[in-house]
XYZ file of N, CA, C and O in Angstrom:
448
model
N 86.751 30.284 -20.988
C 87.559 30.666 -19.839
C 86.712 30.504 -18.572
O 85.557 30.870 -18.523
N 87.333 29.967 -17.527
C 86.645 29.745 -16.259
C 86.393 31.066 -15.551
O 87.226 31.979 -15.586
N 85.242 31.123 -14.906
C 84.880 32.313 -14.145
C 85.677 32.337 -12.845
O 85.751 31.360 -12.113
N 86.311 33.470 -12.561
C 87.082 33.627 -11.333
C 86.198 34.211 -10.245
O 85.348 35.047 -10.503
N 86.435 33.722 -9.023
C 85.708 34.221 -7.865
C 86.702 34.746 -6.841
O 87.850 34.311 -6.806
N 86.238 35.640 -6.045
C 87.026 36.114 -4.913
C 86.268 35.785 -3.649
O 85.077 36.053 -3.545
N 86.960 35.182 -2.723
C 86.380 34.849 -1.427
C 87.081 35.698 -0.383
O 88.276 35.951 -0.481
N 86.324 36.114 0.611
C 86.881 37.032 1.602
C 86.667 36.491 3.008
O 85.598 35.990 3.334
N 87.710 36.607 3.811
C 87.639 36.279 5.229
C 87.993 37.554 5.991
O 89.040 38.152 5.735
N 87.131 37.944 6.897
C 87.357 39.168 7.673
C 87.548 38.817 9.145
O 86.832 37.987 9.691
N 88.519 39.474 9.759
C 88.764 39.327 11.186
C 88.712 40.728 11.795
O 89.451 41.619 11.376
N 87.829 40.890 12.769
C 87.699 42.175 13.463
C 88.166 41.993 14.902
O 87.739 41.059 15.589
N 89.052 42.877 15.329
C 89.610 42.791 16.683
C 89.281 44.082 17.433
O 89.610 45.166 16.972
N 88.633 43.930 18.569
C 88.347 45.059 19.449
C 89.404 45.049 20.544
O 89.624 44.022 21.187
N 90.083 46.188 20.723
C 91.163 46.270 21.710
C 90.813 47.291 22.793
O 90.008 48.184 22.584
N 91.478 47.128 23.946
C 91.294 48.089 25.031
C 92.253 49.262 24.838
O 92.938 49.364 23.815
N 92.334 50.132 25.841
C 93.186 51.321 25.743
C 94.673 50.986 25.623
O 95.467 51.814 25.191
N 95.061 49.763 25.979
C 96.458 49.320 25.863
C 96.698 48.437 24.646
O 97.717 47.754 24.556
N 95.734 48.417 23.724
C 95.790 47.603 22.504
C 95.814 46.099 22.778
O 96.336 45.328 21.971
N 95.247 45.684 23.906
C 95.114 44.261 24.231
C 93.750 43.811 23.707
O 92.730 44.445 24.011
N 93.709 42.746 22.918
C 92.430 42.306 22.361
C 91.408 41.937 23.443
O 91.714 41.208 24.382
N 90.216 42.498 23.290
C 89.097 42.175 24.176
C 88.094 41.268 23.484
O 87.433 40.479 24.134
N 87.993 41.415 22.164
C 87.046 40.601 21.393
C 87.619 40.372 19.999
O 88.280 41.247 19.435
N 87.360 39.170 19.482
C 87.743 38.821 18.114
C 86.497 38.241 17.453
O 85.857 37.348 18.010
N 86.147 38.775 16.301
C 85.030 38.269 15.521
C 85.503 38.018 14.100
O 86.359 38.738 13.593
N 84.938 36.981 13.483
C 85.348 36.686 12.115
C 84.143 36.335 11.253
O 83.117 35.880 11.738
N 84.313 36.610 9.966
C 83.277 36.368 8.972
C 83.904 35.704 7.762
O 84.960 36.133 7.290
N 83.272 34.648 7.299
C 83.646 33.963 6.048
C 82.330 33.567 5.392
O 81.831 32.459 5.583
N 81.739 34.488 4.661
C 80.393 34.297 4.120
C 80.292 33.057 3.242
O 79.271 32.366 3.274
N 81.329 32.744 2.474
C 81.287 31.547 1.630
C 81.205 30.268 2.458
O 80.748 29.241 1.973
N 81.644 30.330 3.719
C 81.581 29.181 4.611
C 80.398 29.245 5.563
O 80.285 28.412 6.474
N 79.548 30.240 5.389
C 78.375 30.369 6.240
C 78.671 30.948 7.615
O 77.867 30.804 8.537
N 79.810 31.607 7.765
C 80.198 32.200 9.049
C 79.962 33.706 8.973
O 80.457 34.371 8.064
N 79.210 34.223 9.948
C 78.906 35.653 9.967
C 79.124 36.206 11.366
O 78.390 35.861 12.300
N 80.173 36.998 11.533
C 80.440 37.710 12.782
C 80.472 36.774 13.993
O 79.881 37.057 15.033
N 81.189 35.669 13.880
C 81.308 34.691 14.964
C 82.379 35.127 15.966
O 83.428 35.634 15.581
N 82.100 34.901 17.243
C 83.066 35.201 18.299
C 84.195 34.181 18.285
O 83.994 33.015 17.955
N 85.374 34.625 18.669
C 86.519 33.749 18.859
C 87.345 34.305 20.005
O 87.278 35.498 20.311
N 88.129 33.444 20.627
C 89.013 33.887 21.706
C 90.456 34.009 21.230
O 91.282 34.606 21.911
N 90.760 33.385 20.061
C 92.140 33.425 19.563
C 92.164 33.210 18.058
O 91.266 32.575 17.500
N 93.221 33.724 17.441
C 93.426 33.531 16.007
C 94.924 33.473 15.733
O 95.716 34.184 16.361
N 95.300 32.563 14.838
C 96.676 32.487 14.344
C 96.591 32.556 12.829
O 95.872 31.768 12.212
N 97.317 33.469 12.248
C 97.286 33.637 10.801
C 98.717 33.672 10.288
O 99.541 34.441 10.786
N 99.001 32.827 9.305
C 100.316 32.815 8.664
C 100.143 33.102 7.186
O 99.254 32.539 6.551
N 100.977 33.956 6.667
C 100.967 34.302 5.250
C 102.386 34.134 4.723
O 103.345 34.586 5.356
N 102.530 33.465 3.569
C 103.846 33.247 2.977
C 104.202 34.410 2.065
O 103.495 34.714 1.104
N 105.306 35.089 2.356
C 105.851 36.151 1.502
C 106.894 35.504 0.604
O 108.025 35.248 1.021
N 106.496 35.205 -0.641
C 107.411 34.481 -1.526
C 108.606 35.324 -1.961
O 109.655 34.794 -2.272
N 108.457 36.633 -1.956
C 109.592 37.495 -2.334
C 110.685 37.456 -1.269
O 111.862 37.335 -1.581
N 110.286 37.564 -0.013
C 111.250 37.557 1.082
C 111.565 36.137 1.560
O 112.466 35.957 2.374
N 110.787 35.149 1.058
C 110.957 33.756 1.467
C 110.844 33.590 2.980
O 111.684 32.968 3.635
N 109.761 34.176 3.523
C 109.513 34.063 4.955
C 108.022 34.131 5.241
O 107.252 34.663 4.441
N 107.657 33.561 6.376
C 106.251 33.631 6.776
C 106.031 34.865 7.643
O 106.893 35.262 8.421
N 104.874 35.437 7.456
C 104.445 36.586 8.244
C 103.303 36.082 9.124
O 102.428 35.359 8.667
N 103.323 36.446 10.397
C 102.366 35.866 11.337
C 101.649 36.932 12.150
O 102.238 37.953 12.508
N 100.420 36.608 12.459
C 99.634 37.379 13.421
C 99.071 36.367 14.406
O 98.371 35.438 14.009
N 99.406 36.507 15.664
C 98.887 35.656 16.737
C 98.205 36.569 17.745
O 98.856 37.423 18.347
N 96.903 36.387 17.901
C 96.146 37.227 18.824
C 95.256 36.356 19.692
O 94.738 35.335 19.242
N 95.085 36.761 20.928
C 94.118 36.111 21.798
C 93.557 37.157 22.743
O 94.218 38.134 23.081
N 92.321 36.940 23.145
C 91.668 37.898 24.031
C 92.177 37.713 25.455
O 92.670 36.646 25.817
N 92.031 38.757 26.238
C 92.528 38.702 27.616
C 91.766 37.703 28.468
O 92.261 37.285 29.498
N 90.581 37.274 28.011
C 89.831 36.281 28.781
C 89.932 34.872 28.193
O 89.167 33.989 28.571
N 90.916 34.639 27.308
C 91.145 33.295 26.769
C 91.709 32.423 27.885
O 92.798 32.698 28.402
N 90.993 31.369 28.294
C 91.493 30.507 29.365
C 92.759 29.751 28.932
O 92.875 29.321 27.784
N 93.692 29.591 29.844
C 94.956 28.913 29.547
C 94.710 27.471 29.108
O 95.343 27.002 28.164
N 93.768 26.776 29.742
C 93.518 25.394 29.338
C 92.989 25.314 27.909
O 93.344 24.406 27.164
N 92.177 26.283 27.493
C 91.702 26.325 26.110
C 92.845 26.675 25.157
O 92.904 26.175 24.033
N 93.763 27.538 25.594
C 94.912 27.897 24.750
C 95.765 26.664 24.479
O 96.255 26.462 23.369
N 95.943 25.824 25.478
C 96.727 24.600 25.304
C 96.078 23.682 24.276
O 96.759 23.124 23.406
N 94.759 23.534 24.348
C 94.039 22.707 23.381
C 94.109 23.341 21.992
O 94.309 22.645 20.986
N 93.965 24.654 21.923
C 94.058 25.381 20.645
C 95.417 25.137 19.989
O 95.501 24.829 18.793
N 96.477 25.242 20.760
C 97.823 24.989 20.220
C 97.956 23.542 19.760
O 98.494 23.273 18.682
N 97.471 22.610 20.565
C 97.568 21.201 20.183
C 96.832 20.947 18.873
O 97.376 20.333 17.946
N 95.607 21.420 18.772
C 94.834 21.205 17.551
C 95.476 21.893 16.355
O 95.450 21.358 15.231
N 96.084 23.049 16.573
C 96.782 23.750 15.485
C 97.995 22.954 15.026
O 98.245 22.812 13.822
N 98.753 22.406 15.970
C 99.914 21.588 15.611
C 99.504 20.345 14.829
O 100.148 19.983 13.829
N 98.430 19.677 15.249
C 97.932 18.501 14.528
C 97.519 18.898 13.111
O 97.863 18.222 12.136
N 96.822 20.000 12.992
C 96.385 20.479 11.680
C 97.582 20.792 10.785
O 97.586 20.465 9.587
N 98.603 21.414 11.360
C 99.808 21.730 10.575
C 100.509 20.461 10.099
O 100.977 20.387 8.956
N 100.569 19.440 10.946
C 101.198 18.173 10.559
C 100.440 17.531 9.405
O 101.047 17.024 8.440
N 99.121 17.537 9.481
C 98.300 16.952 8.409
C 98.393 17.758 7.124
O 98.454 17.187 6.031
N 98.414 19.076 7.244
C 98.570 19.922 6.065
C 99.940 19.717 5.436
O 100.071 19.661 4.210
N 100.972 19.584 6.262
C 102.322 19.326 5.769
C 102.345 18.045 4.939
O 102.933 18.005 3.861
N 101.659 17.004 5.419
C 101.625 15.734 4.684
C 100.940 15.919 3.328
O 101.443 15.460 2.304
N 99.794 16.606 3.312
C 99.073 16.818 2.050
C 99.875 17.680 1.084
O 99.855 17.458 -0.122
N 100.595 18.662 1.620
C 101.330 19.602 0.763
C 102.628 19.023 0.224
O 103.072 19.410 -0.859
N 103.251 18.104 0.983
C 104.586 17.619 0.598
C 104.644 16.129 0.290
O 105.633 15.662 -0.268
N 103.627 15.384 0.704
C 103.641 13.916 0.609
C 104.778 13.297 1.413
O 105.176 12.165 1.146
N 105.298 14.007 2.368
C 106.383 13.504 3.212
C 105.765 12.772 4.410
O 105.520 13.350 5.465
N 105.511 11.478 4.215
C 104.853 10.657 5.232
C 105.687 10.555 6.507
O 105.157 10.617 7.613
N 106.996 10.375 6.339
C 107.866 10.170 7.494
C 107.882 11.396 8.409
O 107.725 11.270 9.630
N 108.059 12.573 7.830
C 108.119 13.779 8.667
C 106.758 14.119 9.243
O 106.667 14.532 10.410
N 105.692 13.922 8.488
C 104.368 14.220 9.046
C 104.052 13.267 10.201
O 103.465 13.681 11.206
N 104.465 12.001 10.088
C 104.278 11.055 11.187
C 105.088 11.483 12.411
O 104.614 11.381 13.547
N 106.291 11.974 12.178
C 107.132 12.464 13.277
C 106.469 13.664 13.952
O 106.455 13.770 15.183
N 105.913 14.546 13.149
C 105.218 15.709 13.697
C 104.001 15.283 14.520
O 103.758 15.826 15.606
N 103.248 14.297 14.031
C 102.083 13.809 14.773
C 102.503 13.114 16.063
O 101.800 13.210 17.078
N 103.648 12.425 16.031
C 104.182 11.833 17.265
C 104.462 12.924 18.294
O 104.165 12.771 19.483
N 105.042 14.033 17.832
C 105.293 15.152 18.737
C 103.972 15.696 19.291
O 103.887 16.031 20.481
N 102.948 15.766 18.452
C 101.644 16.254 18.911
C 101.096 15.375 20.027
O 100.525 15.882 21.000
N 101.267 14.063 19.891
C 100.846 13.144 20.952
C 101.639 13.407 22.236
O 101.077 13.436 23.331
N 102.946 13.608 22.094
C 103.821 13.908 23.241
C 103.390 15.226 23.901
O 103.283 15.325 25.122
N 103.134 16.227 23.085
C 102.689 17.545 23.541
C 101.414 17.411 24.377
O 101.318 17.946 25.486
N 100.435 16.678 23.840
C 99.161 16.486 24.536
C 99.359 15.725 25.846
O 98.745 16.054 26.867
N 100.227 14.720 25.810
C 100.491 13.932 27.018
C 101.114 14.798 28.101
O 100.702 14.759 29.262
N 102.112 15.586 27.743
C 102.809 16.419 28.728
C 101.901 17.510 29.287
O 102.042 17.907 30.447
N 100.995 18.019 28.455
C 100.067 19.056 28.938
C 98.822 18.450 29.570
O 97.946 19.186 30.038
N 98.754 17.122 29.559
C 97.615 16.398 30.107
C 96.296 16.860 29.474
O 95.291 17.109 30.147
N 96.347 16.972 28.140
C 95.147 17.334 27.370
C 94.361 16.051 27.124
O 94.882 15.090 26.576
N 93.134 16.055 27.545
C 92.271 14.889 27.362
C 91.518 15.068 26.044
O 90.895 16.114 25.813
N 91.599 14.058 25.165
C 90.875 14.116 23.902
C 89.388 13.908 24.171
O 89.008 13.009 24.900
N 88.584 14.769 23.570
C 87.124 14.693 23.762
C 86.467 14.007 22.599
O 86.913 13.933 21.543
């Protein structure tokens, strides 16, 4: 029988008196990440019983808007690529990537 492992990802959020995030730190020891700073996090979890996704979207009050736009663009590109790997639906993933290009163009995001 194969040995089972458990991997853990921790997200710590420091909030102000109004529960607005001031700091986000994350740890993923298996990936070599220990208490790294972040300005934003998006987490989706699939609830198979309710057949719906559960989401947590957080960003710190000092997250620059231009960085948020790039973060969203990169997240959309990642979702399109993950969709292709998960479903093998080349046509829809290509359509999603086309939208990502349109999104970047309209927001005038320059690829680095």
